[in-house]
Short mmCIF file of C-alpha atoms and ligand atoms in Angstrom, two decimals:
data_model
loop_
_atom_site.label_atom_id
_atom_site.label_comp_id
_atom_site.label_asym_id
_atom_site.label_seq_id
_atom_site.Cartn_x
_atom_site.Cartn_y
_atom_site.Cartn_z
CA MET A 1 -6.45 18.23 -12.06
CA GLY A 2 -8.38 15.31 -10.79
CA HIS A 3 -8.77 11.93 -12.29
CA THR A 4 -11.83 9.82 -12.74
CA THR A 5 -10.87 6.21 -13.07
CA SER A 6 -12.27 3.64 -15.37
CA ASN A 7 -9.33 1.26 -15.65
CA SER A 8 -6.02 0.92 -13.85
CA PRO A 9 -2.50 0.07 -15.03
CA LEU A 10 -0.09 -2.62 -13.85
CA ALA A 11 0.54 -3.38 -10.21
CA SER A 12 3.64 -2.14 -8.47
CA SER A 13 2.74 -1.41 -4.86
CA ARG A 14 1.97 -3.63 -1.95
CA PRO A 15 -1.14 -3.04 0.12
CA LEU A 16 -0.75 -2.31 3.80
CA SER A 17 -2.87 -5.32 4.54
CA SER A 18 -0.11 -7.60 3.33
CA CYS A 19 2.20 -6.75 6.22
CA PRO A 20 2.40 -9.74 8.56
CA GLY A 21 5.28 -11.91 7.52
CA SER A 22 5.15 -10.88 3.90
CA PRO A 23 8.37 -10.45 1.95
CA PRO A 24 9.30 -7.06 0.56
CA SER A 25 7.76 -6.30 -2.80
CA PRO A 26 10.24 -6.37 -5.66
CA HIS A 27 8.28 -3.53 -7.25
CA ILE A 28 8.59 -0.98 -4.50
CA HIS A 29 10.63 2.03 -5.48
CA ALA A 30 11.52 5.03 -3.36
CA SER A 31 10.82 8.47 -4.71
CA PRO A 32 13.89 10.58 -5.48
CA LEU A 33 12.70 12.85 -2.69
CA SER A 34 12.94 10.11 -0.14
CA SER A 35 15.86 9.37 2.11
CA CYS A 36 16.87 5.99 3.47
CA HIS A 37 17.66 7.53 6.84
CA GLY A 38 14.85 8.90 8.94
CA PHE A 39 12.45 11.38 7.44
CA PRO A 40 12.28 11.80 3.69
CA ARG A 41 13.15 15.30 2.59
CA ILE A 42 10.22 17.61 1.91
CA PRO A 43 11.02 20.36 -0.57
CA PRO A 44 10.73 23.94 0.59
CA PRO A 45 7.45 25.69 -0.06
CA LEU A 46 6.83 26.79 -3.62
CA ARG A 47 6.86 30.50 -4.30
CA LEU A 48 3.33 30.80 -5.53
CA GLN A 49 0.77 33.54 -5.48
CA PRO A 50 -2.27 32.32 -3.58
CA TRP A 51 -5.40 32.36 -5.71
CA PHE A 52 -7.30 33.17 -2.57
CA PRO A 53 -6.29 35.14 0.51
CA PRO A 54 -4.37 32.89 2.88
CA HIS A 55 -6.05 32.14 6.13
CA PRO A 56 -4.66 34.39 8.91
CA SER A 57 -3.19 31.34 10.63
CA ALA A 58 -0.95 30.80 7.61
CA SER A 59 1.21 33.69 8.68
CA SER A 60 1.04 33.05 12.40
CA PRO A 61 4.24 32.24 14.31
CA ARG A 62 2.94 28.74 14.86
CA ALA A 63 2.39 28.15 11.16
CA ALA A 64 5.80 29.62 10.42
CA ARG A 65 7.44 27.06 12.68
CA GLY A 66 5.83 24.22 10.79
CA ALA A 67 5.68 23.52 7.07
CA ARG A 68 5.31 27.04 5.78
CA PRO A 69 2.52 27.70 3.33
CA ALA A 70 3.37 28.19 -0.30
CA GLU A 71 3.42 31.83 -1.31
CA GLY A 72 4.13 33.86 -4.42
CA ARG A 73 2.67 33.89 -7.87
CA LEU A 74 1.03 30.90 -9.51
CA ARG A 75 2.56 30.66 -12.95
CA SER A 76 1.74 28.65 -15.98
CA ALA A 77 4.30 25.92 -15.61
CA GLY A 78 2.91 23.46 -18.14
CA GLY A 79 3.17 19.73 -18.37
CA ALA A 80 2.37 18.30 -14.95
CA ARG A 81 1.83 14.55 -15.02
CA GLY A 82 -1.48 13.55 -16.55
CA GLY A 83 -1.39 16.40 -19.05
CA MET A 84 -2.13 19.08 -16.49
CA SER A 85 -0.57 22.45 -17.09
CA GLY A 86 -0.74 26.02 -15.91
CA GLU A 87 -2.38 26.83 -12.63
CA LEU A 88 -3.91 23.39 -12.17
CA GLY A 89 -0.54 21.80 -12.77
CA ALA A 90 1.04 24.06 -10.18
CA ARG A 91 -1.61 23.17 -7.64
CA ARG A 92 -1.10 19.52 -8.33
CA ARG A 93 2.66 19.78 -7.92
CA LEU A 94 2.16 21.55 -4.63
CA LEU A 95 0.06 18.62 -3.41
CA GLU A 96 2.55 16.07 -4.71
CA GLU A 97 5.32 17.80 -2.83
CA ARG A 98 3.33 17.55 0.37
CA VAL A 99 2.90 13.78 0.21
CA ARG A 100 5.92 12.14 1.78
CA PRO A 101 6.92 8.63 0.70
CA PHE A 102 8.11 6.31 3.47
CA PRO A 103 9.54 3.04 2.19
CA ASP A 104 8.94 -0.01 4.37
CA PHE A 105 6.30 1.52 6.63
CA PRO A 106 4.48 0.10 8.49
CA CYS A 107 6.27 -3.01 7.37
CA PRO A 108 8.73 -4.15 4.71
CA GLY A 109 7.48 -3.82 1.18
CA VAL A 110 5.02 -1.00 1.74
CA LEU A 111 5.71 2.44 0.34
CA PHE A 112 3.63 4.54 2.70
CA ARG A 113 2.21 7.78 1.29
CA ASP A 114 2.26 10.09 4.27
CA ILE A 115 -0.15 13.04 4.10
CA THR A 116 0.98 14.74 7.31
CA PRO A 117 3.02 17.43 5.46
CA LEU A 118 -0.07 18.19 3.40
CA LEU A 119 -2.14 18.66 6.54
CA LYS A 120 0.57 20.80 8.09
CA ASP A 121 0.62 23.25 5.18
CA PRO A 122 -2.59 25.31 5.24
CA ILE A 123 -2.31 26.27 1.57
CA ALA A 124 -1.86 22.67 0.48
CA PHE A 125 -4.72 21.43 2.66
CA ARG A 126 -6.94 24.19 1.40
CA THR A 127 -6.00 23.29 -2.16
CA VAL A 128 -7.21 19.72 -1.62
CA VAL A 129 -10.52 20.94 -0.28
CA ASP A 130 -10.87 23.58 -3.04
CA LEU A 131 -10.29 21.01 -5.75
CA LEU A 132 -12.62 18.40 -4.32
CA GLU A 133 -15.27 21.03 -3.74
CA ALA A 134 -15.01 22.34 -7.31
CA HIS A 135 -15.15 18.83 -8.75
CA LEU A 136 -18.17 17.77 -6.73
CA LYS A 137 -20.08 20.99 -7.37
CA ALA A 138 -19.52 20.67 -11.11
CA ARG A 139 -20.18 16.95 -11.37
CA TYR A 140 -22.92 16.30 -8.80
CA PRO A 141 -25.26 19.22 -8.22
CA GLN A 142 -27.34 17.12 -5.83
CA ILE A 143 -25.44 15.41 -3.01
CA ASP A 144 -27.23 14.67 0.24
CA PHE A 145 -24.25 13.59 2.34
CA ILE A 146 -20.52 13.17 2.37
CA ALA A 147 -19.51 9.93 4.08
CA GLY A 148 -16.05 9.97 5.66
CA LEU A 149 -14.12 6.73 6.12
CA ASP A 150 -12.36 5.95 9.39
CA SER A 151 -9.91 7.44 10.11
CA ARG A 152 -8.07 9.57 7.58
CA GLY A 153 -11.25 10.16 5.62
CA PHE A 154 -12.40 12.12 8.67
CA LEU A 155 -9.71 14.71 7.97
CA PHE A 156 -11.38 15.69 4.71
CA GLY A 157 -15.03 14.65 4.99
CA PRO A 158 -16.44 17.20 7.44
CA VAL A 159 -14.50 20.13 5.91
CA LEU A 160 -15.69 19.22 2.43
CA ALA A 161 -19.27 18.76 3.61
CA GLN A 162 -19.15 22.23 5.16
CA ARG A 163 -17.98 23.72 1.88
CA LEU A 164 -20.88 22.02 0.09
CA GLY A 165 -23.36 23.06 2.75
CA ILE A 166 -24.33 19.47 3.53
CA GLY A 167 -23.81 17.01 6.37
CA CYS A 168 -21.16 14.39 6.92
CA VAL A 169 -21.82 10.85 8.12
CA LEU A 170 -19.19 8.55 9.56
CA ILE A 171 -18.19 5.08 8.46
CA ARG A 172 -16.22 3.66 11.33
CA LYS A 173 -14.17 0.69 12.27
CA LYS A 174 -16.00 -1.93 14.30
CA GLY A 175 -17.24 -1.13 17.77
CA LYS A 176 -16.99 2.66 17.66
CA LEU A 177 -20.57 3.69 16.89
CA PRO A 178 -23.42 3.61 19.43
CA GLY A 179 -26.92 2.39 18.66
CA PRO A 180 -28.09 0.07 15.91
CA THR A 181 -25.51 -0.32 13.18
CA GLU A 182 -25.00 -2.11 9.91
CA SER A 183 -21.68 -3.78 9.41
CA VAL A 184 -19.66 -5.27 6.60
CA SER A 185 -16.57 -7.36 7.01
CA TYR A 186 -13.96 -7.33 4.35
CA ALA A 187 -10.96 -9.42 3.60
CA LEU A 188 -7.47 -8.21 4.21
CA GLU A 189 -4.66 -10.32 2.85
CA TYR A 190 -4.16 -11.64 6.37
CA GLY A 191 -7.38 -11.72 8.34
CA GLN A 192 -10.60 -9.74 8.38
CA ALA A 193 -11.65 -6.20 9.22
CA GLU A 194 -15.08 -4.71 9.74
CA LEU A 195 -16.65 -1.34 8.98
CA GLU A 196 -19.88 -0.01 10.47
CA ILE A 197 -22.42 2.73 9.95
CA GLN A 198 -25.34 3.76 12.12
CA SER A 199 -28.55 2.33 10.71
CA ASP A 200 -30.19 5.76 10.57
CA ALA A 201 -27.19 7.59 9.08
CA VAL A 202 -28.80 7.96 5.66
CA GLU A 203 -32.26 7.27 4.26
CA PRO A 204 -33.07 5.04 1.29
CA GLY A 205 -32.50 6.89 -1.98
CA GLU A 206 -30.22 9.55 -0.52
CA LYS A 207 -27.20 10.43 -2.61
CA VAL A 208 -23.82 10.00 -0.98
CA VAL A 209 -20.21 10.71 -1.94
CA LEU A 210 -17.66 8.61 -0.05
CA ILE A 211 -14.37 10.24 0.87
CA ASP A 212 -11.08 8.81 2.07
CA ASP A 213 -7.46 9.92 1.93
CA LEU A 214 -6.24 7.02 -0.15
CA LEU A 215 -7.40 4.16 -2.33
CA ALA A 216 -5.10 1.14 -2.39
CA THR A 217 -6.64 -2.30 -2.97
CA GLY A 218 -10.11 -0.83 -2.63
CA GLY A 219 -11.14 -3.24 0.13
CA THR A 220 -12.02 -0.45 2.56
CA MET A 221 -13.92 1.62 0.01
CA CYS A 222 -15.73 -1.46 -1.27
CA ALA A 223 -16.93 -2.28 2.24
CA ALA A 224 -18.14 1.32 2.59
CA CYS A 225 -20.12 0.96 -0.66
CA GLU A 226 -21.63 -2.25 0.70
CA LEU A 227 -22.76 -0.38 3.80
CA MET A 228 -24.46 2.23 1.64
CA LYS A 229 -26.14 -0.54 -0.29
CA LYS A 230 -27.44 -2.01 2.96
CA LEU A 231 -29.01 1.36 3.78
CA LYS A 232 -30.33 1.62 0.19
CA ALA A 233 -28.48 4.87 -0.35
CA GLU A 234 -27.06 5.80 -3.73
CA VAL A 235 -23.27 6.08 -4.01
CA LEU A 236 -22.53 8.84 -6.51
CA GLU A 237 -18.76 8.56 -6.30
CA CYS A 238 -15.81 7.32 -4.28
CA ALA A 239 -13.46 10.30 -3.92
CA VAL A 240 -9.90 10.08 -2.61
CA VAL A 241 -6.92 12.39 -2.43
CA ILE A 242 -4.47 9.66 -3.49
CA GLU A 243 -5.02 6.63 -5.69
CA LEU A 244 -2.42 3.85 -5.88
CA LYS A 245 -3.31 2.84 -9.42
CA SER A 246 -1.27 -0.34 -9.52
CA LEU A 247 -3.38 -1.93 -6.80
CA LYS A 248 -6.44 -1.63 -9.04
CA GLY A 249 -8.85 -0.48 -6.36
CA ALA A 250 -10.93 1.34 -8.97
CA GLU A 251 -11.51 -1.91 -10.83
CA LYS A 252 -12.67 -3.59 -7.66
CA LEU A 253 -15.11 -0.75 -7.09
CA LYS A 254 -16.83 -0.90 -10.45
CA PRO A 255 -19.45 0.24 -11.31
CA PHE A 256 -18.95 3.00 -8.73
CA PRO A 257 -16.88 5.86 -10.14
CA VAL A 258 -13.59 6.73 -8.48
CA TYR A 259 -12.17 10.25 -8.44
CA SER A 260 -8.64 11.00 -7.25
CA LEU A 261 -6.54 14.14 -7.11
CA LEU A 262 -3.15 12.40 -7.18
CA GLN A 263 -2.29 9.11 -8.78
CA TYR A 264 0.74 6.91 -8.12
CA ASP A 265 1.74 3.62 -9.73
O1 LIG B 1 -7.78 0.43 -0.38
P1 LIG B 1 -7.33 -0.30 0.85
O2 LIG B 1 -6.35 -1.39 0.54
O3 LIG B 1 -8.49 -0.82 1.65
O4 LIG B 1 -6.50 0.71 1.73
C1 LIG B 1 -6.90 2.05 1.91
C2 LIG B 1 -7.20 2.33 3.34
O5 LIG B 1 -6.01 2.11 4.12
C3 LIG B 1 -5.80 3.26 4.93
O6 LIG B 1 -6.49 3.18 6.12
P2 LIG B 1 -6.03 2.25 7.32
O7 LIG B 1 -6.78 0.96 7.27
O8 LIG B 1 -4.53 2.17 7.33
O9 LIG B 1 -6.58 3.02 8.58
P3 LIG B 1 -6.38 4.52 9.11
O10 LIG B 1 -7.01 5.46 8.12
O11 LIG B 1 -7.13 4.48 10.39
O12 LIG B 1 -4.90 4.76 9.26
C4 LIG B 1 -6.38 4.38 4.11
O13 LIG B 1 -6.66 5.52 4.92
C5 LIG B 1 -7.61 3.78 3.51
O14 LIG B 1 -8.73 3.86 4.36
N1 LIG B 2 0.74 2.81 0.69
C1 LIG B 2 -0.10 3.41 1.55
N2 LIG B 2 0.20 4.61 2.08
C2 LIG B 2 -0.63 5.21 2.95
N3 LIG B 2 -1.79 4.68 3.34
C3 LIG B 2 -2.13 3.48 2.84
N4 LIG B 2 -3.23 2.71 3.01
C4 LIG B 2 -3.07 1.59 2.27
N5 LIG B 2 -1.92 1.62 1.60
C5 LIG B 2 -1.31 2.79 1.93
#
């Protein structure tokens, strides 16, 4: 299901950081699911059999009003992108269908990968956490902390840490954390940004997995790795739900391994 990156293919997306005054990218392409007018269409829930009992909230009236959870039997469907087939392929397709592409957001030339439908569907969200949990348990038996990146990394970090029975530390944008902090500034295409961590968040030698929703140019994740370096912690892996391969973030992050559940060009 997931993907551990060593190298990335050709560029075709524009990073969010290139917004101010930048011309539209000639490489941007809208997904067939997307619509030029308003909200891109999200396909109806798959008819899949849950491989675990759905949370009670999945059948609540409130859940039913929103993006309904996928239900029915998981079948071997074969041939998902990346050579995935069967149940893993079906899970992956479910996730893909819950990521909504928005062309030209937040500015012309950016194809924004919107995870709000994924968060709204309890089965899809749970699938993300299940898959990340299974990967991390299999690959890294000893993790001391999950570190969530501000802000969408916070949607996954604490939940994942709970599953693993460990704590979650926060890497935040400048000026949000009290007490002594370490900070790292990183270049955006236009200007600078800064990430911070509390100086006592992790101890030297502790093993940390960084988590964010999405890897684009890798600038944000790279700054987070720098913060860990400042605290002398060991970064085991940079894990993301979505990797925009064409922006080559994984190359920028070397030698730190990158793991992603969904990859887009
Ligand atoms: O790989 P990069 O080019 O650095 O881009 C990836 C980052 O961009 C997005 O965050 P954003 O800065 O938009 O902040 P948000 O999570 O608070 O929306 C995303 O959640 C990643 O953190
Ligand atoms: N294309 C994109 N979609 C969603 N979040 C992003 N962060 C950076 N690039 C992004």
